[in-house]
C-alpha cells in the first residue's frame, strides 16, 4: 500500500478549515485509516470542528472493543458528533460549528467507508471513476428527485448547503459502504474544494497517470486552483495494492 495526503487553502479563503489525516499503521482494531474532514461555522468554528472530529475519531477507534470496521467507524464518528455539539453549547464563539467526515480503512482486500456530509470517496481505475459516497447536500437531493441535472448542480447557488454534518444534530446517521478493490485501483478521499472545481472526468484523467502519488495530489490541487480555487482543498490518494509508502 502507498498513500499521500495534502490540504491547500485555495485562492479565496483566509483560513484552511480542511483536515486530512492518514496512517498505514494499525490503530485499534483497524489495520490503517484515512480521514478527510471539511469544517464549517465561523472563523474559529470550522477549523476547530474538523480537527476535533478527527482527533475524537482516532481516540474512539483506539479504545473501541468492536471488531467490525463499519461499526468502529460509525461509533467513532457519532462520538465526535456528541463532543462537537457539547463544546459548541459551552462556547458561544463555536456555536453552529460542524464538519463533514469521510473515513476509510482497507481490510483484507475490501475497502470499508463511512461518511457524513459532502466530502467524497472515489475509486478510480484506468477506465472509469466511481463516486462511492453519496453527498448529503441540498443540490444532491434535487438531483435525486429529478429537479436538476448533475451539471446544473455543480454551479447551483445553493451547492454549498449540506443536509447532514457532524456536530449539527443529536441523532446522527452515518452512511457506510463496503466494496472489494482490484489491482490497479486508486482510492481518492477529498473535500468539495476539489470536486466543486473539477469534473469527475478531469479527476480521472489526472489519477490514471503512472506517477508518484505526491505528484498526482499536487496536480489535483493545482488544477482546482487553476479553475478558481474557491474553497479549501483536501486530498488523500491511496493505492491499496502497492508496496511503496509515501507520506
PDB file of C-alpha atoms in Angstrom:
ATOM      1  CA  UNK A   1       0.000   0.000   0.000  1.00  0.00           C
ATOM      2  CA  UNK A   2       1.051   3.565  -0.597  1.00  0.00           C
ATOM      3  CA  UNK A   3      -0.794   6.811   0.117  1.00  0.00           C
ATOM      4  CA  UNK A   4      -0.357  10.572   0.225  1.00  0.00           C
ATOM      5  CA  UNK A   5      -2.356  13.308   1.977  1.00  0.00           C
ATOM      6  CA  UNK A   6      -2.373  17.073   1.452  1.00  0.00           C
ATOM      7  CA  UNK A   7      -4.538  20.127   2.085  1.00  0.00           C
ATOM      8  CA  UNK A   8      -4.418  23.554   0.466  1.00  0.00           C
ATOM      9  CA  UNK A   9      -6.043  26.825   1.486  1.00  0.00           C
ATOM     10  CA  UNK A  10      -7.171  27.583  -2.076  1.00  0.00           C
ATOM     11  CA  UNK A  11      -7.265  31.042  -3.641  1.00  0.00           C
ATOM     12  CA  UNK A  12     -10.217  32.707  -1.912  1.00  0.00           C
ATOM     13  CA  UNK A  13     -10.133  31.702   1.773  1.00  0.00           C
ATOM     14  CA  UNK A  14      -8.032  33.189   4.565  1.00  0.00           C
ATOM     15  CA  UNK A  15      -8.238  30.101   6.807  1.00  0.00           C
ATOM     16  CA  UNK A  16      -7.849  26.418   5.990  1.00  0.00           C
ATOM     17  CA  UNK A  17     -10.726  24.512   7.633  1.00  0.00           C
ATOM     18  CA  UNK A  18      -9.992  21.213   5.840  1.00  0.00           C
ATOM     19  CA  UNK A  19      -8.117  18.436   7.609  1.00  0.00           C
ATOM     20  CA  UNK A  20      -6.646  15.305   6.021  1.00  0.00           C
ATOM     21  CA  UNK A  21      -5.203  12.542   8.207  1.00  0.00           C
ATOM     22  CA  UNK A  22      -3.849   9.090   7.406  1.00  0.00           C
ATOM     23  CA  UNK A  23      -1.863   6.220   8.834  1.00  0.00           C
ATOM     24  CA  UNK A  24      -0.632   2.976   7.332  1.00  0.00           C
ATOM     25  CA  UNK A  25      -0.173   1.540  10.795  1.00  0.00           C
ATOM     26  CA  UNK A  26      -2.696  -0.309  12.918  1.00  0.00           C
ATOM     27  CA  UNK A  27      -4.961   1.842  15.036  1.00  0.00           C
ATOM     28  CA  UNK A  28      -7.159  -0.082  17.434  1.00  0.00           C
ATOM     29  CA  UNK A  29      -8.657  -2.992  15.515  1.00  0.00           C
ATOM     30  CA  UNK A  30      -8.179  -1.266  12.145  1.00  0.00           C
ATOM     31  CA  UNK A  31      -5.071  -2.015  10.056  1.00  0.00           C
ATOM     32  CA  UNK A  32      -4.957   1.521   8.570  1.00  0.00           C
ATOM     33  CA  UNK A  33      -7.073   4.668   8.433  1.00  0.00           C
ATOM     34  CA  UNK A  34      -7.716   7.596   6.088  1.00  0.00           C
ATOM     35  CA  UNK A  35      -9.895  10.590   7.038  1.00  0.00           C
ATOM     36  CA  UNK A  36     -10.907  13.884   5.402  1.00  0.00           C
ATOM     37  CA  UNK A  37     -12.923  16.488   7.317  1.00  0.00           C
ATOM     38  CA  UNK A  38     -14.201  19.815   5.976  1.00  0.00           C
ATOM     39  CA  UNK A  39     -15.189  22.174   8.792  1.00  0.00           C
ATOM     40  CA  UNK A  40     -17.803  24.898   8.838  1.00  0.00           C
ATOM     41  CA  UNK A  41     -19.004  27.528  11.276  1.00  0.00           C
ATOM     42  CA  UNK A  42     -17.437  30.953  11.645  1.00  0.00           C
ATOM     43  CA  UNK A  43     -13.805  31.997  11.767  1.00  0.00           C
ATOM     44  CA  UNK A  44     -12.843  29.627  14.594  1.00  0.00           C
ATOM     45  CA  UNK A  45     -15.584  27.055  14.402  1.00  0.00           C
ATOM     46  CA  UNK A  46     -14.852  25.253  11.152  1.00  0.00           C
ATOM     47  CA  UNK A  47     -11.157  24.723  11.791  1.00  0.00           C
ATOM     48  CA  UNK A  48     -11.860  23.615  15.357  1.00  0.00           C
ATOM     49  CA  UNK A  49     -14.660  21.254  14.318  1.00  0.00           C
ATOM     50  CA  UNK A  50     -12.649  19.431  11.636  1.00  0.00           C
ATOM     51  CA  UNK A  51      -9.643  18.914  13.914  1.00  0.00           C
ATOM     52  CA  UNK A  52     -11.780  17.952  16.899  1.00  0.00           C
ATOM     53  CA  UNK A  53     -13.718  15.443  14.809  1.00  0.00           C
ATOM     54  CA  UNK A  54     -10.591  13.682  13.564  1.00  0.00           C
ATOM     55  CA  UNK A  55      -8.905  13.687  16.982  1.00  0.00           C
ATOM     56  CA  UNK A  56     -12.034  12.253  18.620  1.00  0.00           C
ATOM     57  CA  UNK A  57     -12.410   9.622  15.904  1.00  0.00           C
ATOM     58  CA  UNK A  58      -8.815   8.489  16.474  1.00  0.00           C
ATOM     59  CA  UNK A  59      -9.313   8.278  20.241  1.00  0.00           C
ATOM     60  CA  UNK A  60     -12.521   6.293  19.875  1.00  0.00           C
ATOM     61  CA  UNK A  61     -11.045   3.861  17.350  1.00  0.00           C
ATOM     62  CA  UNK A  62      -8.061   3.193  19.607  1.00  0.00           C
ATOM     63  CA  UNK A  63     -10.267   2.188  22.538  1.00  0.00           C
ATOM     64  CA  UNK A  64     -13.140   0.511  20.663  1.00  0.00           C
ATOM     65  CA  UNK A  65     -13.891  -3.101  21.598  1.00  0.00           C
ATOM     66  CA  UNK A  66     -15.735  -3.695  18.318  1.00  0.00           C
ATOM     67  CA  UNK A  67     -14.294  -5.894  15.563  1.00  0.00           C
ATOM     68  CA  UNK A  68     -16.459  -4.802  12.622  1.00  0.00           C
ATOM     69  CA  UNK A  69     -14.811  -1.886  10.745  1.00  0.00           C
ATOM     70  CA  UNK A  70     -18.147  -0.265   9.859  1.00  0.00           C
ATOM     71  CA  UNK A  71     -19.236  -0.402  13.471  1.00  0.00           C
ATOM     72  CA  UNK A  72     -15.916   1.021  14.633  1.00  0.00           C
ATOM     73  CA  UNK A  73     -16.054   3.930  12.170  1.00  0.00           C
ATOM     74  CA  UNK A  74     -19.726   4.663  12.817  1.00  0.00           C
ATOM     75  CA  UNK A  75     -19.284   4.671  16.581  1.00  0.00           C
ATOM     76  CA  UNK A  76     -16.244   6.938  16.374  1.00  0.00           C
ATOM     77  CA  UNK A  77     -17.998   9.465  14.100  1.00  0.00           C
ATOM     78  CA  UNK A  78     -21.053   9.535  16.343  1.00  0.00           C
ATOM     79  CA  UNK A  79     -18.841  10.143  19.362  1.00  0.00           C
ATOM     80  CA  UNK A  80     -17.207  13.041  17.507  1.00  0.00           C
ATOM     81  CA  UNK A  81     -20.684  14.404  16.833  1.00  0.00           C
ATOM     82  CA  UNK A  82     -21.516  14.357  20.549  1.00  0.00           C
ATOM     83  CA  UNK A  83     -18.240  16.050  21.516  1.00  0.00           C
ATOM     84  CA  UNK A  84     -18.589  18.826  18.945  1.00  0.00           C
ATOM     85  CA  UNK A  85     -22.175  19.527  19.995  1.00  0.00           C
ATOM     86  CA  UNK A  86     -21.229  19.668  23.659  1.00  0.00           C
ATOM     87  CA  UNK A  87     -18.349  22.080  23.068  1.00  0.00           C
ATOM     88  CA  UNK A  88     -20.470  24.288  20.805  1.00  0.00           C
ATOM     89  CA  UNK A  89     -23.028  24.619  23.606  1.00  0.00           C
ATOM     90  CA  UNK A  90     -20.313  25.608  26.085  1.00  0.00           C
ATOM     91  CA  UNK A  91     -18.572  28.231  23.925  1.00  0.00           C
ATOM     92  CA  UNK A  92     -20.723  30.837  22.180  1.00  0.00           C
ATOM     93  CA  UNK A  93     -17.923  31.578  19.706  1.00  0.00           C
ATOM     94  CA  UNK A  94     -18.188  27.987  18.459  1.00  0.00           C
ATOM     95  CA  UNK A  95     -21.988  27.860  18.184  1.00  0.00           C
ATOM     96  CA  UNK A  96     -23.131  26.263  14.930  1.00  0.00           C
ATOM     97  CA  UNK A  97     -19.821  24.624  14.110  1.00  0.00           C
ATOM     98  CA  UNK A  98     -19.775  21.304  12.315  1.00  0.00           C
ATOM     99  CA  UNK A  99     -17.821  19.278   9.812  1.00  0.00           C
ATOM    100  CA  UNK A 100     -18.099  16.714   7.071  1.00  0.00           C
ATOM    101  CA  UNK A 101     -16.251  13.435   7.546  1.00  0.00           C
ATOM    102  CA  UNK A 102     -15.319  10.720   5.089  1.00  0.00           C
ATOM    103  CA  UNK A 103     -13.250   7.875   6.542  1.00  0.00           C
ATOM    104  CA  UNK A 104     -11.942   4.632   5.084  1.00  0.00           C
ATOM    105  CA  UNK A 105      -9.933   1.579   6.025  1.00  0.00           C
ATOM    106  CA  UNK A 106      -8.659  -1.209   3.763  1.00  0.00           C
ATOM    107  CA  UNK A 107      -9.103  -4.651   5.311  1.00  0.00           C
ATOM    108  CA  UNK A 108      -8.309  -7.966   3.574  1.00  0.00           C
ATOM    109  CA  UNK A 109      -8.918  -6.648   0.063  1.00  0.00           C
ATOM    110  CA  UNK A 110     -12.088  -4.782   0.998  1.00  0.00           C
ATOM    111  CA  UNK A 111     -12.495  -1.024   1.408  1.00  0.00           C
ATOM    112  CA  UNK A 112     -14.726  -0.029   4.332  1.00  0.00           C
ATOM    113  CA  UNK A 113     -16.068   3.529   4.119  1.00  0.00           C
ATOM    114  CA  UNK A 114     -18.135   5.819   6.361  1.00  0.00           C
ATOM    115  CA  UNK A 115     -19.285   9.337   5.524  1.00  0.00           C
ATOM    116  CA  UNK A 116     -21.359  12.279   6.660  1.00  0.00           C
ATOM    117  CA  UNK A 117     -21.699  15.414   4.511  1.00  0.00           C
ATOM    118  CA  UNK A 118     -20.417  16.147   1.021  1.00  0.00           C
ATOM    119  CA  UNK A 119     -16.764  15.180   1.216  1.00  0.00           C
ATOM    120  CA  UNK A 120     -16.360  12.252  -1.133  1.00  0.00           C
ATOM    121  CA  UNK A 121     -14.625   8.955  -1.735  1.00  0.00           C
ATOM    122  CA  UNK A 122     -13.955   7.761  -5.273  1.00  0.00           C
ATOM    123  CA  UNK A 123     -12.496   4.573  -6.686  1.00  0.00           C
ATOM    124  CA  UNK A 124     -10.539   5.259  -9.864  1.00  0.00           C
ATOM    125  CA  UNK A 125      -9.391   2.675 -12.394  1.00  0.00           C
ATOM    126  CA  UNK A 126      -7.726   3.299 -15.740  1.00  0.00           C
ATOM    127  CA  UNK A 127     -11.096   3.271 -17.487  1.00  0.00           C
ATOM    128  CA  UNK A 128     -13.579   4.769 -15.021  1.00  0.00           C
ATOM    129  CA  UNK A 129     -14.145   6.810 -11.886  1.00  0.00           C
ATOM    130  CA  UNK A 130     -16.852   5.815  -9.402  1.00  0.00           C
ATOM    131  CA  UNK A 131     -18.178   8.029  -6.643  1.00  0.00           C
ATOM    132  CA  UNK A 132     -18.811   5.618  -3.770  1.00  0.00           C
ATOM    133  CA  UNK A 133     -20.183   8.020  -1.177  1.00  0.00           C
ATOM    134  CA  UNK A 134     -23.398   9.989  -1.611  1.00  0.00           C
ATOM    135  CA  UNK A 135     -23.421  13.733  -0.920  1.00  0.00           C
ATOM    136  CA  UNK A 136     -25.641  14.872   1.925  1.00  0.00           C
ATOM    137  CA  UNK A 137     -26.422  18.186   0.287  1.00  0.00           C
ATOM    138  CA  UNK A 138     -29.389  20.202  -0.898  1.00  0.00           C
ATOM    139  CA  UNK A 139     -28.414  20.057  -4.557  1.00  0.00           C
ATOM    140  CA  UNK A 140     -27.883  16.278  -4.364  1.00  0.00           C
ATOM    141  CA  UNK A 141     -31.428  15.944  -3.042  1.00  0.00           C
ATOM    142  CA  UNK A 142     -32.601  18.000  -6.012  1.00  0.00           C
ATOM    143  CA  UNK A 143     -30.640  15.768  -8.402  1.00  0.00           C
ATOM    144  CA  UNK A 144     -32.002  12.639  -6.748  1.00  0.00           C
ATOM    145  CA  UNK A 145     -35.598  13.757  -7.228  1.00  0.00           C
ATOM    146  CA  UNK A 146     -35.062  14.961 -10.791  1.00  0.00           C
ATOM    147  CA  UNK A 147     -35.239  18.690 -10.093  1.00  0.00           C
ATOM    148  CA  UNK A 148     -31.866  19.477 -11.640  1.00  0.00           C
ATOM    149  CA  UNK A 149     -29.108  17.659 -13.511  1.00  0.00           C
ATOM    150  CA  UNK A 150     -25.648  16.854 -12.125  1.00  0.00           C
ATOM    151  CA  UNK A 151     -24.242  19.524 -14.432  1.00  0.00           C
ATOM    152  CA  UNK A 152     -26.664  22.136 -13.077  1.00  0.00           C
ATOM    153  CA  UNK A 153     -25.846  21.086  -9.516  1.00  0.00           C
ATOM    154  CA  UNK A 154     -22.185  21.976  -9.977  1.00  0.00           C
ATOM    155  CA  UNK A 155     -22.932  25.696 -10.407  1.00  0.00           C
ATOM    156  CA  UNK A 156     -26.156  25.933  -8.402  1.00  0.00           C
ATOM    157  CA  UNK A 157     -26.187  28.886  -5.940  1.00  0.00           C
ATOM    158  CA  UNK A 158     -27.103  26.503  -3.085  1.00  0.00           C
ATOM    159  CA  UNK A 159     -24.381  23.955  -3.870  1.00  0.00           C
ATOM    160  CA  UNK A 160     -22.644  24.562  -0.527  1.00  0.00           C
ATOM    161  CA  UNK A 161     -25.693  23.812   1.629  1.00  0.00           C
ATOM    162  CA  UNK A 162     -25.284  20.406   3.246  1.00  0.00           C
ATOM    163  CA  UNK A 163     -28.148  18.495   4.821  1.00  0.00           C
ATOM    164  CA  UNK A 164     -26.127  16.336   7.219  1.00  0.00           C
ATOM    165  CA  UNK A 165     -22.943  17.123   9.151  1.00  0.00           C
ATOM    166  CA  UNK A 166     -21.048  16.020  12.236  1.00  0.00           C
ATOM    167  CA  UNK A 167     -21.965  18.313  15.117  1.00  0.00           C
ATOM    168  CA  UNK A 168     -25.282  19.565  13.745  1.00  0.00           C
ATOM    169  CA  UNK A 169     -27.882  17.101  15.056  1.00  0.00           C
ATOM    170  CA  UNK A 170     -28.225  14.863  18.096  1.00  0.00           C
ATOM    171  CA  UNK A 171     -29.143  11.623  16.324  1.00  0.00           C
ATOM    172  CA  UNK A 172     -26.560  11.443  13.559  1.00  0.00           C
ATOM    173  CA  UNK A 173     -26.928   8.970  10.710  1.00  0.00           C
ATOM    174  CA  UNK A 174     -23.667   7.696   9.213  1.00  0.00           C
ATOM    175  CA  UNK A 175     -23.628   6.115   5.754  1.00  0.00           C
ATOM    176  CA  UNK A 176     -21.414   3.035   5.370  1.00  0.00           C
ATOM    177  CA  UNK A 177     -20.133   1.300   2.234  1.00  0.00           C
ATOM    178  CA  UNK A 178     -18.172  -1.896   1.698  1.00  0.00           C
ATOM    179  CA  UNK A 179     -16.554  -2.791  -1.609  1.00  0.00           C
ATOM    180  CA  UNK A 180     -13.779  -5.066  -2.868  1.00  0.00           C
ATOM    181  CA  UNK A 181     -10.926  -3.413  -4.748  1.00  0.00           C
ATOM    182  CA  UNK A 182      -8.863  -4.670  -7.660  1.00  0.00           C
ATOM    183  CA  UNK A 183      -5.185  -4.374  -8.511  1.00  0.00           C
ATOM    184  CA  UNK A 184      -4.556  -1.003 -10.132  1.00  0.00           C
ATOM    185  CA  UNK A 185      -7.405   0.798  -8.359  1.00  0.00           C
ATOM    186  CA  UNK A 186      -6.694   4.134  -6.737  1.00  0.00           C
ATOM    187  CA  UNK A 187      -8.838   5.493  -3.909  1.00  0.00           C
ATOM    188  CA  UNK A 188      -9.443   9.240  -3.563  1.00  0.00           C
ATOM    189  CA  UNK A 189     -10.858  10.941  -0.468  1.00  0.00           C
ATOM    190  CA  UNK A 190     -11.457  14.661  -0.943  1.00  0.00           C
ATOM    191  CA  UNK A 191     -13.367  17.725   0.176  1.00  0.00           C
ATOM    192  CA  UNK A 192     -15.729  19.703  -2.040  1.00  0.00           C
ATOM    193  CA  UNK A 193     -12.950  22.210  -2.655  1.00  0.00           C
ATOM    194  CA  UNK A 194     -11.729  19.696  -5.224  1.00  0.00           C
ATOM    195  CA  UNK A 195     -15.000  18.361  -6.619  1.00  0.00           C
ATOM    196  CA  UNK A 196     -16.539  21.829  -6.811  1.00  0.00           C
ATOM    197  CA  UNK A 197     -13.763  22.886  -9.170  1.00  0.00           C
ATOM    198  CA  UNK A 198     -13.130  19.742 -11.230  1.00  0.00           C
ATOM    199  CA  UNK A 199     -15.411  17.406 -13.137  1.00  0.00           C
ATOM    200  CA  UNK A 200     -15.101  13.725 -12.290  1.00  0.00           C
ATOM    201  CA  UNK A 201     -13.551  13.014 -15.679  1.00  0.00           C
ATOM    202  CA  UNK A 202     -10.855  15.633 -15.085  1.00  0.00           C
ATOM    203  CA  UNK A 203     -10.009  13.923 -11.797  1.00  0.00           C
ATOM    204  CA  UNK A 204      -9.848  10.548 -13.533  1.00  0.00           C
ATOM    205  CA  UNK A 205      -7.531  11.847 -16.260  1.00  0.00           C
ATOM    206  CA  UNK A 206      -5.060  13.020 -13.650  1.00  0.00           C
ATOM    207  CA  UNK A 207      -5.227   9.930 -11.463  1.00  0.00           C
ATOM    208  CA  UNK A 208      -4.868   7.417 -14.301  1.00  0.00           C
ATOM    209  CA  UNK A 209      -1.273   8.573 -14.875  1.00  0.00           C
ATOM    210  CA  UNK A 210       1.606   6.384 -13.717  1.00  0.00           C
ATOM    211  CA  UNK A 211       3.254   8.870 -11.367  1.00  0.00           C
ATOM    212  CA  UNK A 212       4.120   9.244  -7.715  1.00  0.00           C
ATOM    213  CA  UNK A 213       1.034   9.846  -5.589  1.00  0.00           C
ATOM    214  CA  UNK A 214       2.577  13.053  -4.268  1.00  0.00           C
ATOM    215  CA  UNK A 215       2.848  14.354  -7.832  1.00  0.00           C
ATOM    216  CA  UNK A 216      -0.739  13.387  -8.618  1.00  0.00           C
ATOM    217  CA  UNK A 217      -2.046  15.014  -5.432  1.00  0.00           C
ATOM    218  CA  UNK A 218      -0.243  18.264  -6.183  1.00  0.00           C
ATOM    219  CA  UNK A 219      -1.558  18.147  -9.752  1.00  0.00           C
ATOM    220  CA  UNK A 220      -5.133  17.838  -8.429  1.00  0.00           C
ATOM    221  CA  UNK A 221      -4.575  20.799  -6.096  1.00  0.00           C
ATOM    222  CA  UNK A 222      -3.115  22.900  -8.912  1.00  0.00           C
ATOM    223  CA  UNK A 223      -5.988  22.037 -11.252  1.00  0.00           C
ATOM    224  CA  UNK A 224      -8.579  23.009  -8.632  1.00  0.00           C
ATOM    225  CA  UNK A 225      -6.815  26.308  -8.003  1.00  0.00           C
ATOM    226  CA  UNK A 226      -6.433  26.952 -11.731  1.00  0.00           C
ATOM    227  CA  UNK A 227     -10.212  26.545 -12.025  1.00  0.00           C
ATOM    228  CA  UNK A 228     -10.812  29.196  -9.361  1.00  0.00           C
ATOM    229  CA  UNK A 229      -9.792  27.693  -6.025  1.00  0.00           C
ATOM    230  CA  UNK A 230     -12.955  28.965  -4.336  1.00  0.00           C
ATOM    231  CA  UNK A 231     -12.554  26.762  -1.257  1.00  0.00           C
ATOM    232  CA  UNK A 232     -10.024  24.879   0.823  1.00  0.00           C
ATOM    233  CA  UNK A 233      -8.932  21.617  -0.810  1.00  0.00           C
ATOM    234  CA  UNK A 234      -8.200  18.305   0.903  1.00  0.00           C
ATOM    235  CA  UNK A 235      -6.914  15.239  -0.937  1.00  0.00           C
ATOM    236  CA  UNK A 236      -5.864  11.753   0.111  1.00  0.00           C
ATOM    237  CA  UNK A 237      -4.834   9.307  -2.626  1.00  0.00           C
ATOM    238  CA  UNK A 238      -4.324   5.659  -1.759  1.00  0.00           C
ATOM    239  CA  UNK A 239      -3.133   2.703  -3.829  1.00  0.00           C
ATOM    240  CA  UNK A 240      -4.007  -0.351  -1.750  1.00  0.00           C
ATOM    241  CA  UNK A 241      -2.059  -2.952  -3.719  1.00  0.00           C
ATOM    242  CA  UNK A 242       1.223  -1.052  -3.959  1.00  0.00           C
ATOM    243  CA  UNK A 243       4.116  -1.861  -1.616  1.00  0.00           C
ATOM    244  CA  UNK A 244       5.524   1.678  -1.613  1.00  0.00           C
ATOM    245  CA  UNK A 245       4.571   4.092   1.173  1.00  0.00           C
ATOM    246  CA  UNK A 246       4.638   7.856   0.584  1.00  0.00           C
ATOM    247  CA  UNK A 247       3.678  10.465   3.182  1.00  0.00           C
TER     248      UNK A 247
END
